[in-house]
Tab-separated table of C-alpha atoms in Angstrom:
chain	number	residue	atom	x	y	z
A	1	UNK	CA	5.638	-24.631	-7.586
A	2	UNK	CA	3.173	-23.876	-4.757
A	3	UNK	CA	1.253	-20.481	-4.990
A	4	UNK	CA	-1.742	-18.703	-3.875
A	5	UNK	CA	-4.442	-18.038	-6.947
A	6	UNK	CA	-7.551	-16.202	-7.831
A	7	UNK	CA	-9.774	-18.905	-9.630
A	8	UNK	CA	-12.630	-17.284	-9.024
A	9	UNK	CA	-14.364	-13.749	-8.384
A	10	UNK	CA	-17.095	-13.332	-6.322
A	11	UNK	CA	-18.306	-9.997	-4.437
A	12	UNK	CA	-20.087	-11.368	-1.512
A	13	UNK	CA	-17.818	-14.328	-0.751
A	14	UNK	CA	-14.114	-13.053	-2.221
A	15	UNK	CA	-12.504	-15.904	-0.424
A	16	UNK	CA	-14.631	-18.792	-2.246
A	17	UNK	CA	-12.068	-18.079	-5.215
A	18	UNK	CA	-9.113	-18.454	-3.484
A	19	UNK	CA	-7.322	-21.385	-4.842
A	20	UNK	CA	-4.143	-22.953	-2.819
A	21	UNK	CA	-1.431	-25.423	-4.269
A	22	UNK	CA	0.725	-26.192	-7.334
A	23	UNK	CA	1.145	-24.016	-10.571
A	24	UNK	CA	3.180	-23.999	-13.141
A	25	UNK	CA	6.748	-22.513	-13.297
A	26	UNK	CA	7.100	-18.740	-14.448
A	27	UNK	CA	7.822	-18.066	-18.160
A	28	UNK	CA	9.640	-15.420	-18.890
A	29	UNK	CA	10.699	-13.371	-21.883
A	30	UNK	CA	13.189	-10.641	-23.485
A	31	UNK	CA	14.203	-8.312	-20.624
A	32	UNK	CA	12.170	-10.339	-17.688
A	33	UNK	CA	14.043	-12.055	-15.445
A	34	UNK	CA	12.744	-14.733	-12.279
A	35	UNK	CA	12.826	-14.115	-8.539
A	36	UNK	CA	13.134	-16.764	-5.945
A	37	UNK	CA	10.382	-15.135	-3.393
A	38	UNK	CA	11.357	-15.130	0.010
A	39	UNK	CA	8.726	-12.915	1.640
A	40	UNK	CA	5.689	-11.076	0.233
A	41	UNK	CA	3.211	-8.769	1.056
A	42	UNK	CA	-0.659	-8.638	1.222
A	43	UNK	CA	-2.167	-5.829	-0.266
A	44	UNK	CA	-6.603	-4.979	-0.386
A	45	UNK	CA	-6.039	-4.663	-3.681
A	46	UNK	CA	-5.945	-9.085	-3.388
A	47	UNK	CA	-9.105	-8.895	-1.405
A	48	UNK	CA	-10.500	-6.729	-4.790
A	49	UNK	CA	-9.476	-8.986	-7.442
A	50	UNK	CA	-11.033	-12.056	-5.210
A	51	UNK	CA	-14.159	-9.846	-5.482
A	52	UNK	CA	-14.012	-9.229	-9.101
A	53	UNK	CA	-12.495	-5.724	-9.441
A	54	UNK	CA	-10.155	-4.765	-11.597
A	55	UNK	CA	-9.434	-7.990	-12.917
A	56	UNK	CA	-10.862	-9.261	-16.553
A	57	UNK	CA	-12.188	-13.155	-16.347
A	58	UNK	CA	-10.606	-14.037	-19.003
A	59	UNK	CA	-7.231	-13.521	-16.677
A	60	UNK	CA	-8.569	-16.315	-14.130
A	61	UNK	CA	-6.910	-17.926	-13.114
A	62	UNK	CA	-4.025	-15.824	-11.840
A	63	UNK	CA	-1.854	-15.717	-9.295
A	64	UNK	CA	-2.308	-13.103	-6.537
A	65	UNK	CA	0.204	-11.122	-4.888
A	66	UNK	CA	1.731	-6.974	-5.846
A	67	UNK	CA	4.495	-7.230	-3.484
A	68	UNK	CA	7.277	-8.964	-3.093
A	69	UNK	CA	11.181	-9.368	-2.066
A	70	UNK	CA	13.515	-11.940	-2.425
A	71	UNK	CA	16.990	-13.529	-4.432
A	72	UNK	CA	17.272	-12.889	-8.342
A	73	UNK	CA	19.034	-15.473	-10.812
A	74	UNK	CA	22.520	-13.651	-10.016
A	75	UNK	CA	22.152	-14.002	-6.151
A	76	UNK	CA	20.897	-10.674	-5.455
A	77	UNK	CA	18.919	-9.393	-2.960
A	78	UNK	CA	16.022	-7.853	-4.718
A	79	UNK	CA	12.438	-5.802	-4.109
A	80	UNK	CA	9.959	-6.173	-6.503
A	81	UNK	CA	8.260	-2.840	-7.915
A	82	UNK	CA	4.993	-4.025	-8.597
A	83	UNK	CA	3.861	-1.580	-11.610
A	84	UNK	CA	4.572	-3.347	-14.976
A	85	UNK	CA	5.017	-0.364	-17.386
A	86	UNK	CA	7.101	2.101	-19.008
A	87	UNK	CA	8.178	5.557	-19.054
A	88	UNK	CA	10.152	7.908	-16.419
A	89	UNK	CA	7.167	7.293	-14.399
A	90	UNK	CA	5.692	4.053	-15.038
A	91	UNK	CA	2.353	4.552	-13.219
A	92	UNK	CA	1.492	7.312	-15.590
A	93	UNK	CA	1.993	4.761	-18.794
A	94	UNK	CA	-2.365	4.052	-20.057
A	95	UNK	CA	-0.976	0.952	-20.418
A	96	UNK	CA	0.241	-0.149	-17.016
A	97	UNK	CA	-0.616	-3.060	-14.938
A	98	UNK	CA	0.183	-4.366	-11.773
A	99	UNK	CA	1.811	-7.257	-10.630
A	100	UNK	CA	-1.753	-9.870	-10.357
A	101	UNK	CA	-3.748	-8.046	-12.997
A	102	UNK	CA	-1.983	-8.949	-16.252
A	103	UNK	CA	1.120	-10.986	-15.213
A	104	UNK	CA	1.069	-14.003	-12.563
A	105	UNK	CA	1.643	-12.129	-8.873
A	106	UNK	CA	3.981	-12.587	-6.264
A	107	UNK	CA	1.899	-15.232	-4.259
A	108	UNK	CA	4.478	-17.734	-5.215
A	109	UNK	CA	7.804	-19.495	-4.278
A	110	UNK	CA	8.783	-17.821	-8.192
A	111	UNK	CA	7.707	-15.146	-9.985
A	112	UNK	CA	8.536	-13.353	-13.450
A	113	UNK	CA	8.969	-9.563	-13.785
A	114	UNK	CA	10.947	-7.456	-15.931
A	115	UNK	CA	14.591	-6.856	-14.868
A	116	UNK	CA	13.714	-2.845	-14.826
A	117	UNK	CA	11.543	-3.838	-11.665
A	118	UNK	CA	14.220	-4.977	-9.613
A	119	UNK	CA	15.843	-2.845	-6.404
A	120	UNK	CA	18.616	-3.914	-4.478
A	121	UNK	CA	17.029	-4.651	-0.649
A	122	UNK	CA	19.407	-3.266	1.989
A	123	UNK	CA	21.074	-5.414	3.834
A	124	UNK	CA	19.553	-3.834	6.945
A	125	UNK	CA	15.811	-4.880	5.974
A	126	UNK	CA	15.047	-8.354	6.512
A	127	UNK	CA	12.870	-9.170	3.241
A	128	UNK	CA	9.634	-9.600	5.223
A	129	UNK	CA	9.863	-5.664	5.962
A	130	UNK	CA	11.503	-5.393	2.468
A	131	UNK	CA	7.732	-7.030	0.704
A	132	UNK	CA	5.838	-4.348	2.597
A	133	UNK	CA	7.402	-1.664	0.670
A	134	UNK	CA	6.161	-1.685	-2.846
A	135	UNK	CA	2.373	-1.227	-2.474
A	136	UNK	CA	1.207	0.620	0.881
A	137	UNK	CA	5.170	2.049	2.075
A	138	UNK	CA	5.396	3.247	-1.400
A	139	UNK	CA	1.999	4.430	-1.630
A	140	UNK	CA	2.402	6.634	1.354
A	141	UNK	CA	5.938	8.198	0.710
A	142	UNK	CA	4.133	9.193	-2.498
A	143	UNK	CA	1.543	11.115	-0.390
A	144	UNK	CA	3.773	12.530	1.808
A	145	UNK	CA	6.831	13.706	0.518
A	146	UNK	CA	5.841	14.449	-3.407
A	147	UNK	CA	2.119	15.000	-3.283
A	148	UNK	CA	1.514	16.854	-0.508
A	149	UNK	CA	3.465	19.792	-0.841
A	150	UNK	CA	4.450	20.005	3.222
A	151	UNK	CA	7.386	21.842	4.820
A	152	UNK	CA	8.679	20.171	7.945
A	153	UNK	CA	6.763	20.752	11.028
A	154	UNK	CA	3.215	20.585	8.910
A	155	UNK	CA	0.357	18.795	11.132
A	156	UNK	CA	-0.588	15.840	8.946
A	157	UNK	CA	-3.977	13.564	9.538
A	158	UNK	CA	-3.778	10.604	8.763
A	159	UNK	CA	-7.581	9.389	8.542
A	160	UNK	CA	-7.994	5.244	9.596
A	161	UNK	CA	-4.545	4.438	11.472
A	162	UNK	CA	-4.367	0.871	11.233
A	163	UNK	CA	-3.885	-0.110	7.943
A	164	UNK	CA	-0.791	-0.571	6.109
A	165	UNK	CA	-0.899	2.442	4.059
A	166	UNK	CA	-1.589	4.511	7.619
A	167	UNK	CA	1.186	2.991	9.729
A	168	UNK	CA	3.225	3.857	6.819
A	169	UNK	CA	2.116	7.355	6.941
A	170	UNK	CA	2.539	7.861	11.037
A	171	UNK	CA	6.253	6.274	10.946
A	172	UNK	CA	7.624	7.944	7.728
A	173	UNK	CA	5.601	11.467	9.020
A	174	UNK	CA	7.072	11.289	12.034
A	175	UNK	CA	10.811	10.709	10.516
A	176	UNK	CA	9.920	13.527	7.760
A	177	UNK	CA	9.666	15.861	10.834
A	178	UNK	CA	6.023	16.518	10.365
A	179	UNK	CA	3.441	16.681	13.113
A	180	UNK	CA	1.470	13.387	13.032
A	181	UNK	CA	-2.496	13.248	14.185
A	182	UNK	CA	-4.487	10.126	13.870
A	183	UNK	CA	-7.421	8.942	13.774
A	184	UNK	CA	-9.518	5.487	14.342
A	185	UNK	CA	-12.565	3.753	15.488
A	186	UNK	CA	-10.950	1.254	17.633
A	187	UNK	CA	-9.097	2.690	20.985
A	188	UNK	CA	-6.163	-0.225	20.694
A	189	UNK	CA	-5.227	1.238	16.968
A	190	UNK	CA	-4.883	4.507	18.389
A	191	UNK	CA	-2.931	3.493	21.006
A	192	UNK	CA	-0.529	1.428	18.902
A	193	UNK	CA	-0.674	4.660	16.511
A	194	UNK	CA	0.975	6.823	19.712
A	195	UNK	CA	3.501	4.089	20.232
A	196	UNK	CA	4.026	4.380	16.614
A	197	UNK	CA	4.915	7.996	16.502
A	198	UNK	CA	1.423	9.515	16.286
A	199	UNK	CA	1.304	12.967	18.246
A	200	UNK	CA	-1.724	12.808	19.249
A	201	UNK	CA	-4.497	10.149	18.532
A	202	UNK	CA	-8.620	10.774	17.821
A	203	UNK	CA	-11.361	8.868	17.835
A	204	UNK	CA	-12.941	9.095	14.326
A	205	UNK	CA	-14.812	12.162	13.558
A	206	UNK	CA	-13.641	13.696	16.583
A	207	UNK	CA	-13.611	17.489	16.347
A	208	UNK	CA	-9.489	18.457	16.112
A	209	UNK	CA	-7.941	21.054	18.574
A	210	UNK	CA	-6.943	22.921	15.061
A	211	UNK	CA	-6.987	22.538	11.169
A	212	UNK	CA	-4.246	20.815	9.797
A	213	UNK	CA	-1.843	21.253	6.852
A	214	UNK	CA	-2.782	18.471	5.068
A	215	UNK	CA	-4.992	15.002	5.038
A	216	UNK	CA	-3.988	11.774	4.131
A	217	UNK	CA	-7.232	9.846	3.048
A	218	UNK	CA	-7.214	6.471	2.311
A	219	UNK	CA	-10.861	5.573	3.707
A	220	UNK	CA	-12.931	7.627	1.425
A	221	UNK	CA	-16.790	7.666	2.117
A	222	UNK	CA	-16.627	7.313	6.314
A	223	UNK	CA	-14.320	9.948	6.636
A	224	UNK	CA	-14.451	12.296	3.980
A	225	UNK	CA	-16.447	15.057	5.950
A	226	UNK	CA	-14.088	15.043	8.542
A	227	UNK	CA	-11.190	15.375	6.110
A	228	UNK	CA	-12.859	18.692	4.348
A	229	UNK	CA	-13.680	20.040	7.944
A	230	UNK	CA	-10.261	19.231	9.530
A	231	UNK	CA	-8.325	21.094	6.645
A	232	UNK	CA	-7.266	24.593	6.761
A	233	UNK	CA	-7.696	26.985	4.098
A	234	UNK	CA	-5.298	26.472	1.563
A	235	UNK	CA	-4.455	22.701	2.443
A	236	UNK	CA	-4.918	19.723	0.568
A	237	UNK	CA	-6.252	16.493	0.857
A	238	UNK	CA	-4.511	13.517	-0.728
A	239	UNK	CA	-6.176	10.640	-1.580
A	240	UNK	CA	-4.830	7.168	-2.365
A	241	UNK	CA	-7.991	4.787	-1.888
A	242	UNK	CA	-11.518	4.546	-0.495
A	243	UNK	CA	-11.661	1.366	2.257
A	244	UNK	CA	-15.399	2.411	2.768
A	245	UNK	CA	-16.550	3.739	-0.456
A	246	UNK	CA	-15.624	5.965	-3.216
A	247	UNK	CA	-18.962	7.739	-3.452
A	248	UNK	CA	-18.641	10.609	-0.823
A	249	UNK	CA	-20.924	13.625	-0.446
A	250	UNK	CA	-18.389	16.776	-2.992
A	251	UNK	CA	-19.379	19.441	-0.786
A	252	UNK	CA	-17.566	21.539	-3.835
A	253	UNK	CA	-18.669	24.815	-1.650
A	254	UNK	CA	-16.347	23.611	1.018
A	255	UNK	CA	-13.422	23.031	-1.120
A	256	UNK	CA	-13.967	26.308	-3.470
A	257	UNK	CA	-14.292	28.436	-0.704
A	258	UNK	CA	-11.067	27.314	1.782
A	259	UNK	CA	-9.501	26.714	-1.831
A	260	UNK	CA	-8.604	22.909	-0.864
A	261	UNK	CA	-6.491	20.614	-3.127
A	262	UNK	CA	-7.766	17.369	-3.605
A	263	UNK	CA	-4.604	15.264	-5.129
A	264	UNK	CA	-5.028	11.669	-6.397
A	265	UNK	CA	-2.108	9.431	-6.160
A	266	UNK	CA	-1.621	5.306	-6.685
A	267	UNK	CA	1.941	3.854	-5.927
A	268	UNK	CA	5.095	5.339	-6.569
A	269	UNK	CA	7.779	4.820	-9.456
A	270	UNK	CA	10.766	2.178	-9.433
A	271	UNK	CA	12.965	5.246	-8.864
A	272	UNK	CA	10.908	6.224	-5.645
A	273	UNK	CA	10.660	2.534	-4.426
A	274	UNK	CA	14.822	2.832	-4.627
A	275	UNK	CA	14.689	6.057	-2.443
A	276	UNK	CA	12.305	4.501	0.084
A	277	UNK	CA	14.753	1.890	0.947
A	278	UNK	CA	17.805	4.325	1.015
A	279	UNK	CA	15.473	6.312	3.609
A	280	UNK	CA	14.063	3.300	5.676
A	281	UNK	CA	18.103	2.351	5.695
A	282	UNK	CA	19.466	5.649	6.495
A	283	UNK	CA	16.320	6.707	9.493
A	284	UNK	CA	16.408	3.488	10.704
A	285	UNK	CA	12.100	3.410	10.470
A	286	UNK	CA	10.928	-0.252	9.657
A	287	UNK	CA	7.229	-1.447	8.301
A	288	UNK	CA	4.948	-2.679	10.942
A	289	UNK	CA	4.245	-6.230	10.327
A	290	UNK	CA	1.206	-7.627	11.895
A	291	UNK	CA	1.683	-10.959	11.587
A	292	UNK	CA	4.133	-13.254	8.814
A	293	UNK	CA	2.523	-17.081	8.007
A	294	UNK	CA	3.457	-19.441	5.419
A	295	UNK	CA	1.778	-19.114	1.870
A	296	UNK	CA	0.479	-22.397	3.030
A	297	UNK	CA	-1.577	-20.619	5.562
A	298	UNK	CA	-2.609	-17.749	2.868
A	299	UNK	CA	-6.503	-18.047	3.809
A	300	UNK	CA	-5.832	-16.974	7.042
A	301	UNK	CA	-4.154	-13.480	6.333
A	302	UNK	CA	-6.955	-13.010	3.956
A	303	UNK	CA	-9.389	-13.725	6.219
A	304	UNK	CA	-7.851	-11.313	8.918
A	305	UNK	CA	-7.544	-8.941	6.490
A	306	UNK	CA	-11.348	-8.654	5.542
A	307	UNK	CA	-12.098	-9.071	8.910
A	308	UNK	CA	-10.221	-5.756	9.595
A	309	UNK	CA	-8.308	-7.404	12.117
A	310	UNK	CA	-4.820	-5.840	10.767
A	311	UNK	CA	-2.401	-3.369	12.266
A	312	UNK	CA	0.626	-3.064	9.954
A	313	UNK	CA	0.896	-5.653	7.404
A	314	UNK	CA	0.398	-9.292	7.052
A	315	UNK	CA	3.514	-10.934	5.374
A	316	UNK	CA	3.787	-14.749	3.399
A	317	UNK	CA	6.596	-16.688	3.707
A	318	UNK	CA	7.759	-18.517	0.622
């Protein structure tokens, strides 16, 4: 089968190890099932493992992909949860992995997962909205609407609006009845933020008409001042990656004395994935998709995507 691999890691030059063309058919074993992929979802965390993190050598070569929606061997219209573990919440098992770490990803016209993983897609996604779901529409309805601890009507931030984690953030805010700011470097982002459902749009670093309820960080280093000096006392910051570093400046006196929350978060559970498509079904909000291509034409979504030339999500086609 054709498929999209990691053969290679290499920090400077991630896309040297990226490896088009045939591998083998997926194995699977005692409670896994196969999915026929029809659509699936680029994530940063592909643009990592090309660059060597969190991914062991001895894995290479793998194939790449989290995310990923499609037909199962019954027919079924299926999403793919991308954590591989176990528990009531899987992404708090020591010994979970995602989808491309451990186990051959989604990059591929077939892929193996555990039958556990599987959620019906609505009928009224299409799957290339369907594969955005798993990774960054997960990720954010996470932050949102179990991390954050909002009420409707709380002024969010979302920090970097462009990404696919961000979009995610301004659409489902705005349908969660929260008050959605925004910020970003480039003035067509925030613009396409607005149209999104943004309130009200920022350049980055921009000095806010008021404190906010809450931040959404998913840029880490660049922005993390701004986060601690945009939040009112009492609020809480909720971090779910670090695009620009993970090494920011504590300023604990900061956080002690406005008594901030700084909450971690990664992903969301099968469970959660389910209730994100009941919500995207029932509000009627669908992923941004940047652009879809054929995995055939894999390099160039990469490329675009460490290029930061990316509003939404960029979608294969198997």
């Amino acid at each position: 089968m054709f498929a999209v691999t990691a053969t290679q890691t290499d920090p400077d030059n991630p896309l040297a190890g990226l490896t088009l063309g045939e591998r083998p058919e997926p194995e699977t074993r005692d409670g896994w099932t196969t999915v026929t992929v029809r659509a699936a979802a680029l994530n940063h965390h592909d643009l990592w493992t090309l660059k060597g993190v969190g991914i062991r050598q001895d894995r290479l070569p793998i194939v790449l992909g989290c995310d990923a929606a499609g037909v199962d061997e019954d027919g079924n219209e299926v999403i793919v949860h991308a954590v591989i573990g176990s528990g009531a919440d899987e992404t708090l098992d020591p010994k979970r992995s995602l989808l491309s770490e451990v186990h051959d990803g989604t990059f591929a016209e077939r892929v193996a997962v555990p039958r556990r993983n599987l959620v019906p897609k609505p009928a009224a996604l299409t799957f290339e909205q369907a594969a955005c779901l798993p990774t960054a529409w997960l990720t954010a309805y996470r932050m949102l609407f179990d991390k954050a601890g909002l009420q409707p009507g709380s002024t969010v931030l979302v920090q970097g609006a462009g990404g696919g984690v961000a979009t995610a953030l301004i659409a489902l805010g705005r349908a969660g009845g929260f008050r959605v700011w925004a910020t970003s470097r480039s003035a067509d982002k925030r613009e396409r933020a607005l149209e999104l459902g943004a309130d009200q749009v920022f350049e980055t670093g921009a000095r806010l008409p008021e404190r906010v309820d809450a931040v959404m960080e998913t840029v880490g280093q660049a922005t993390w001042d701004h986060s601690l000096k945009s939040l009112r006392p009492g609020g809480r910051i909720v971090v779910s990656g670090a695009t620009s570093g993970a090494v920011p400046p504590a300023d604990l006196n900061r956080v002690f004395f406005l008594q901030l929350s700084v909450v971690g978060t990664t992903m969301g559970t099968r469970d959660q994935l389910q209730r994100l498509a009941v919500f995207l079904e029932q509000t009627g909000v669908r992923p941004v998709v940047d652009r879809t291509l054929p995995l055939a034409e894999a390099r160039d979504g990469f490329a675009a995507l460490a290029a930061g030339d990316v509003f939404g999500k960029i979608v294969f086609t198997a």
